[in-house]
Every structure is written in structure tokens, then in C-alpha cells.
Coordinates of C-alpha atoms in Angstrom, one line a residue:
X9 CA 0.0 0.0 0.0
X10 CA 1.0 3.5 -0.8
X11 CA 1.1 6.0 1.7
X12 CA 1.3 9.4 1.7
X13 CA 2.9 11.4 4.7
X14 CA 1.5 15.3 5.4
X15 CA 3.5 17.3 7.7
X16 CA 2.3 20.0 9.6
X17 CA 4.8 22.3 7.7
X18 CA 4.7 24.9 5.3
X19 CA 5.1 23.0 2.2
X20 CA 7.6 24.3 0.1
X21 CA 8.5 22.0 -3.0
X22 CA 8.0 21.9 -6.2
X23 CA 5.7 19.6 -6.5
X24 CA 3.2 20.1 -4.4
X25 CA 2.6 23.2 -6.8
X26 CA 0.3 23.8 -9.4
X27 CA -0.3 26.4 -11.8
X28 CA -3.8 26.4 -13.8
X29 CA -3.7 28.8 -16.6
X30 CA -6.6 29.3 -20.1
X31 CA -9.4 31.0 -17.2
X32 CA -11.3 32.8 -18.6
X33 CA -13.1 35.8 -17.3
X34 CA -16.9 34.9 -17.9
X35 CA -17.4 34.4 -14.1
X36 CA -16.9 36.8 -11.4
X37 CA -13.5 36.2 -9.7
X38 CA -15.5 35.0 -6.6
X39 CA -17.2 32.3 -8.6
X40 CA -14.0 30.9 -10.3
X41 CA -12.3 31.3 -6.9
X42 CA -15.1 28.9 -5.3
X43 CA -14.9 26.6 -8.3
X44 CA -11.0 26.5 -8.9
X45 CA -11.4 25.4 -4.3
X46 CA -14.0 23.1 -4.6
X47 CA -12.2 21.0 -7.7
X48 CA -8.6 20.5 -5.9
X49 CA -9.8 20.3 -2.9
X50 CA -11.5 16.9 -3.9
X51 CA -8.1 15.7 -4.4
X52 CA -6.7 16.9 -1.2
X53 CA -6.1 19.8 1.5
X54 CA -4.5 22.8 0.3
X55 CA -2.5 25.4 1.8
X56 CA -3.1 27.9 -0.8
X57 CA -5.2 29.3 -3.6
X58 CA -3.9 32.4 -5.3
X59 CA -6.5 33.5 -8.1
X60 CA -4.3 36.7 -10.3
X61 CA -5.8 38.3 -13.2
X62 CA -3.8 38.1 -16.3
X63 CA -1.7 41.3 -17.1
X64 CA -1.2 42.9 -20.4
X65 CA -0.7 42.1 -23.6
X66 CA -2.2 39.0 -22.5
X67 CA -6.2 38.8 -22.9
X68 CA -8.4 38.7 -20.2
X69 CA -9.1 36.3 -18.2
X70 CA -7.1 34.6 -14.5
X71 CA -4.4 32.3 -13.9
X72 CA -4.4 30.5 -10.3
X73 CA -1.4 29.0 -8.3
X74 CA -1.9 26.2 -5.9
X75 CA -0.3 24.6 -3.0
X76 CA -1.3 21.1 -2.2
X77 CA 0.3 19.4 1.6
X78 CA 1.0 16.1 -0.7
X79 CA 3.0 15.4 -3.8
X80 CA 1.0 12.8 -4.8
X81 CA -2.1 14.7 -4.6
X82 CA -1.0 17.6 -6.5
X83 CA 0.3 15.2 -9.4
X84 CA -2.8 13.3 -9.3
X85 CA -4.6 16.8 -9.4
X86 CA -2.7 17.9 -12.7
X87 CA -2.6 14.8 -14.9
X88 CA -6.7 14.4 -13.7
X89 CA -8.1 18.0 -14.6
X90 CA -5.3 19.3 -17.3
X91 CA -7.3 20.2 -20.5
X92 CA -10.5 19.4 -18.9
X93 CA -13.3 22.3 -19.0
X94 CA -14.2 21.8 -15.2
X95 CA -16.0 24.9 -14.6
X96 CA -15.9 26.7 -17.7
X97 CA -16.5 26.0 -21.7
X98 CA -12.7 25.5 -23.0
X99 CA -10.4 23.5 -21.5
X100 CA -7.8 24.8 -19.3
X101 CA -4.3 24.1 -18.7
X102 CA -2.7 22.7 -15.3
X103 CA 0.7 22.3 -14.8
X104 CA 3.1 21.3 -12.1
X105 CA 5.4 23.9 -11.1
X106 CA 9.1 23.5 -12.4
X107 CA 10.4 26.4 -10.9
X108 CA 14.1 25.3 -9.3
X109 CA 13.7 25.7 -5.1
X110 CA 16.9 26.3 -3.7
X111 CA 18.7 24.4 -1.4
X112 CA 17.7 26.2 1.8
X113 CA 14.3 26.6 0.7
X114 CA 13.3 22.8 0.3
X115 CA 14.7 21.9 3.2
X116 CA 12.8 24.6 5.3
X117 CA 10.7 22.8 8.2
X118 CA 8.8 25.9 9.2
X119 CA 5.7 25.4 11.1
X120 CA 2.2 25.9 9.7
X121 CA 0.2 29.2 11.4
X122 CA -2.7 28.0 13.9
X123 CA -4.9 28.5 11.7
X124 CA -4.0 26.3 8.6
X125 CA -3.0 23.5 11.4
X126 CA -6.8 24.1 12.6
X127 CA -8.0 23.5 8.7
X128 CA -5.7 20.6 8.0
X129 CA -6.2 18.9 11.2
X130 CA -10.0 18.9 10.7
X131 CA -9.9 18.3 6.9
X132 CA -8.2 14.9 7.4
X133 CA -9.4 14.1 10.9
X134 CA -12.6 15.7 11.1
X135 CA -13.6 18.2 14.2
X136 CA -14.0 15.2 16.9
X137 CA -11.1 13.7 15.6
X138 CA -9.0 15.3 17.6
X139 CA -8.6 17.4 20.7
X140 CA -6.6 19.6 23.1
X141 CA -6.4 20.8 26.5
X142 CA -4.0 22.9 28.5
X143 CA -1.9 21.3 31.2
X144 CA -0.8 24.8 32.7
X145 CA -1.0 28.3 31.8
X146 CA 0.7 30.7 34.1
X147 CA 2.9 34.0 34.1
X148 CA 6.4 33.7 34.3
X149 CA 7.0 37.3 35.2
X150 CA 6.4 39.1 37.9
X151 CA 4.9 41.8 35.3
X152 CA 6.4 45.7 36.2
X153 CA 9.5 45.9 34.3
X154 CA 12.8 48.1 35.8
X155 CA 13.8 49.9 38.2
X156 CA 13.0 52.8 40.6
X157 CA 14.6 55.4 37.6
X158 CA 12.8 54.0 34.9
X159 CA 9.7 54.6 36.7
X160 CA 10.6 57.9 37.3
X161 CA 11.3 59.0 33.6
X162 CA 8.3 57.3 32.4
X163 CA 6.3 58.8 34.3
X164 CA 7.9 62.4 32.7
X165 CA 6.4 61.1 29.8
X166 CA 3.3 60.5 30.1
X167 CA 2.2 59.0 33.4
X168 CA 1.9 55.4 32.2
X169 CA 3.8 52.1 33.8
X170 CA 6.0 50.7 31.6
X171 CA 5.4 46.6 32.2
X172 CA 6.5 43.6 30.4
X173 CA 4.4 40.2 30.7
X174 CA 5.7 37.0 29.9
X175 CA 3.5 33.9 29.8
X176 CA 4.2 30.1 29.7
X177 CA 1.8 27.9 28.3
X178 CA 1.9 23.6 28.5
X179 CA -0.5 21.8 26.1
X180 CA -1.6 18.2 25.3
X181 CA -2.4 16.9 21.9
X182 CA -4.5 13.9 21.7
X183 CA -5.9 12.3 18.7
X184 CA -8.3 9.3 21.0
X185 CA -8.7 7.1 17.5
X186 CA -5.4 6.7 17.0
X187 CA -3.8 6.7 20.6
X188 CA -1.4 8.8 20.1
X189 CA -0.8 12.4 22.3
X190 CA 1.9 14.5 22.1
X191 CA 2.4 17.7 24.5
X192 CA 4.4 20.7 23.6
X193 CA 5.2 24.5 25.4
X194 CA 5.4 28.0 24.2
X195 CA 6.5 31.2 25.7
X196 CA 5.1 34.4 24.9
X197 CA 5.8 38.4 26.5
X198 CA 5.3 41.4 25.2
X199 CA 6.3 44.8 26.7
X200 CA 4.2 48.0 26.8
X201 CA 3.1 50.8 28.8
X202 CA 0.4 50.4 31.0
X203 CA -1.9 53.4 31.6
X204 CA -5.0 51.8 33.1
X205 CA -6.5 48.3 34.4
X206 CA -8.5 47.9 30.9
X207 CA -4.9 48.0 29.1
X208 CA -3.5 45.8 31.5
X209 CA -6.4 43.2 31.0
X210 CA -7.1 43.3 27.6
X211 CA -2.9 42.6 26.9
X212 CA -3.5 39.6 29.2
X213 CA -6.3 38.6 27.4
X214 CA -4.1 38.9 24.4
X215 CA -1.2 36.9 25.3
X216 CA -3.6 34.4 27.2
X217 CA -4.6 33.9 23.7
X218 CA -1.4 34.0 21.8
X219 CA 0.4 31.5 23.6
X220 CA -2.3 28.9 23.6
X221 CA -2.3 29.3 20.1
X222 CA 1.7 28.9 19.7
X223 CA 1.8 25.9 21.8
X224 CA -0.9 24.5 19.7
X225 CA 1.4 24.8 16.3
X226 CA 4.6 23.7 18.4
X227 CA 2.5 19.9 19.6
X228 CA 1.3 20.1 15.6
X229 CA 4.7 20.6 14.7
X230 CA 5.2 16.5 15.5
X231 CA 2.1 15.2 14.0
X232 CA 2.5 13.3 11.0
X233 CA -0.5 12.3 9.1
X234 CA -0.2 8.7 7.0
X235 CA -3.1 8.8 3.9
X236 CA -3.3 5.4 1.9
X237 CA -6.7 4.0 0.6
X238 CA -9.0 6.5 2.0
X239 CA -7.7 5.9 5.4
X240 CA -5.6 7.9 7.6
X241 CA -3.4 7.2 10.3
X242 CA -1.6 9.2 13.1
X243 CA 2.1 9.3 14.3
X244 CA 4.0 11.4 16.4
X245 CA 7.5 12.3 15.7
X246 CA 9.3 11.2 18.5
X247 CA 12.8 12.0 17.1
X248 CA 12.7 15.9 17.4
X249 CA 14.0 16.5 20.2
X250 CA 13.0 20.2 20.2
X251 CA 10.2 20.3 22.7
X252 CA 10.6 24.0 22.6
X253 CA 11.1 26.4 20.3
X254 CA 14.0 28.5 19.9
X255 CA 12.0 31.4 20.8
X256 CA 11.8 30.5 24.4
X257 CA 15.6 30.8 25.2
X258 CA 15.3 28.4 28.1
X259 CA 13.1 30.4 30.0
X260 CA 10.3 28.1 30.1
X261 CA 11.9 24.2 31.7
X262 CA 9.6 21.0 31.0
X263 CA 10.0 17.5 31.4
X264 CA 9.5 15.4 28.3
X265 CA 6.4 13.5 28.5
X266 CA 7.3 9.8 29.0
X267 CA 4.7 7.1 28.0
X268 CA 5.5 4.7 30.8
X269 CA 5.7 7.2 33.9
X270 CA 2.7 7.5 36.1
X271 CA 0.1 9.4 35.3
X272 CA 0.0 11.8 38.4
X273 CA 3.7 12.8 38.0
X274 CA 3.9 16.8 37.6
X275 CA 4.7 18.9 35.0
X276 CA 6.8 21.9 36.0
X277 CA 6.7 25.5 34.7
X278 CA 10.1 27.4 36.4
X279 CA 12.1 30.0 35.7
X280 CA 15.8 29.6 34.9

């Protein structure tokens, strides 16, 4: 059986590219937009759809680009809809992209953003296929930033605090159909001046948010997704050993999750 492996990565080859050219312009750009999604989509999950009108001297009319996950569904996609009509009366012409990637390019491993991990993960799971739920949120800071003379001259300026919040976050992954669960952690602080409760709380709020969301695409960052005759399957990388990302400068310390440890042992947010 053939499988196909999608990575919760930006994908950056080559061939998981494909450019659809001959559109022509007897739709509204919404429309072919909505018809161009709904045809490659059937072959697979994509990460993008760029519709682009056609510039002079060329006639009118749109030429698309396309960014499957897989290889094999992007192929499949061009050799199954090239010089076919699909939504339109001519036929139009898909191609794979042969554009040469370099070097440091195709071996990129940046992570997807939350949300296309939230669109992938559901595409091929399906929204109770999966879940998560944070282990511990807390702030690592003890929020007012500097000293007695910083105070002073910011005040000068304009009466406001100047503070700096720094949040950890610790999140499990599970996937119950599969059995697999990963956990991953995230670090986010942000510094600004503080010149009422409401500020204070809403930048909370804010970070609250942005670090749940980081730690989310760092656990996703380990998930590999196996496709082969309509089924899919789950793995979790468990050769990375970079539980956190560089961002975090070992300020947030975690245990690696160990399988076989008891289940009440505690996970530790500290600062170094």
C-alpha cells in the first residue's frame, strides 16, 4: 500500500505546486475562486489558492497557483483536470510547477500558522477527531519591568507604567482514535506601557490567547499524518528533540512526557 505522509509544515517543493492557466473571465472572480477550491480540494487539502488576473498584452481572463500538503495529490490533481473544462467551456491548462527551489528553501521545516494546522487537522481528521487541553498556563513574570529610575522617567512622559508580561503555556495533543498524544510548550511576553487596568487586561487577554495558540502549532509541529486508501493514520515524531522552540531561550523548563511514567507525575513551569 502507498502512503502518503502530510506534515504540519509549510510546504515548500516543487511539487506540491500547481499552476492552472486558459481561465477565462466569464465568471466573477468570486465564482471561479469557489470553483477552482472546490475541484482541488476533492483531491486533497490545500495550503493555498492564489487567483491573479492576467496582465497585459495577454487577454483577459485569471491564472491561479496552488499549494497542495501532498505530492502525490498535486500530481494526481494535474494529470486528472489538465485540459478538462471543469467549470468553464474551454479546456484549461494545469501544470506542475518546475520552478528550481533552492537548497535552503526545500529543506525549510517551518511550522504551519494556527490556523491552517486548525484547517488541515479537521480536513483529514474531522472536528472530533481530535482534541486539546491545556496542562498549565501561568505567568512567568512578575509583570512591572525596571527599576526605581525607569519609573521615574516614564512617568515624565506621560504617566503610564511601563510593564512587560511574559506567559508560559503547557498543552496536550490527543488524537483518541489513533492513541497517540503528544504535549508541547510556548512562551510568549510582550512589553508596553500600562496606563489603566483595561490595558492591563485586555494585553493579558491577548497573550492568554497568543500563547495557547503557539503551543498548539509547536504539539502540531510533531504530528505526521499517513493517507493510503482512504484511510488515515496518526504518528507522532518522536525524534525531534525540540520540545521548545527557539524562541523561548530556556526560559520556560519541561520534562519530556514519558509514556510509561505514572500518570499523576507533575509537569513543572520554572524559571531559569
Amino acid at each position: 500500500m502507498e502512503v502518503d505522509i502530510l506534515e504540519f509544515k509549510v510546504p515548500v517543493e516543487n511539487n506540491k505546486t500547481v499552476f492552472v492557466w486558459d481561465i477565462q473571465p466569464s465568471h466573477t472572480e468570486a465564482n471561479i475562486y469557489d470553483g477552482l477550491f472546490r475541484v482541488f480540494s476533492s483531491f486533497g487539502p490545500l495550503y493555498l489558492l492564489k487567483l491573479s488576473p492576467n496582465a497585459p498584452p495577454n487577454p483577459p481572463g485569471f491564472s491561479a497557483l496552488i499549494k497542495f500538503y501532498s505530492a502525490a495529490q498535486a500530481s494526481k490533481a494535474q494529470r486528472q483536470t489538465d485540459g478538462r473544462s471543469l467549470f468553464q467551456s474551454s479546456p484549461l491548462k494545469v501544470r506542475l510547477s518546475s520552478k528550481h527551489t533552492p537548497h535552503f528553501l526545500s529543506d525549510s521545516s517551518r511550522p504551519l500558522s494556527h490556523a491552517h494546522c486548525l484547517e488541515l487537522a479537521n480536513h483529514c481528521l474531522g472536528f472530533n477527531g481530535w482534541t486539546s487541553d491545556i496542562i498549565t498556563l501561568k505567568e512567568l513574570t512578575d509583570g512591572e519591568e525596571g527599576d526605581e529610575e525607569e519609573e521615574e522617567e516614564e512617568e515624565e512622559e506621560g504617566g503610564g507604567r511601563r510593564m512587560r508580561l511574559r506567559f508560559g503555556c503547557l498543552l496536550q495533543l490527543c488524537f483518541p482514535r489513533h492513541r497517540r498524544t503528544t504535549r508541547a510548550a510556548a512562551v510568549v511576553e510582550d512589553c508596553f506601557t500600562c496606563t489603566g487596568p483595561d490595558v492591563l487586561l485586555q494585553k493579558r487577554c491577548k497573550i492568554h490567547k497568543m500563547v495557547r495558540e503557539k503551543a498548539l502549532v509547536q504539539a502540531f509541529s510533531r504530528v505526521l499524518l499517513l493517507l493510503g486508501e482512504g484511510k488515515v493514520m496518526v504518528e507522532v515524531n518522536q525524534t525531534s528533540d525540540q520540545f521548545l522552540p527557539e524562541q523561548t531561550e530556556g526560559v520556560l523548563q519541561v520534562r519530556e512526557f514519558v509514556p510509561d511514567e505514572e500518570e499523576d507525575e507533575e509537569w513543572d513551569l520554572t524559571v531559569s
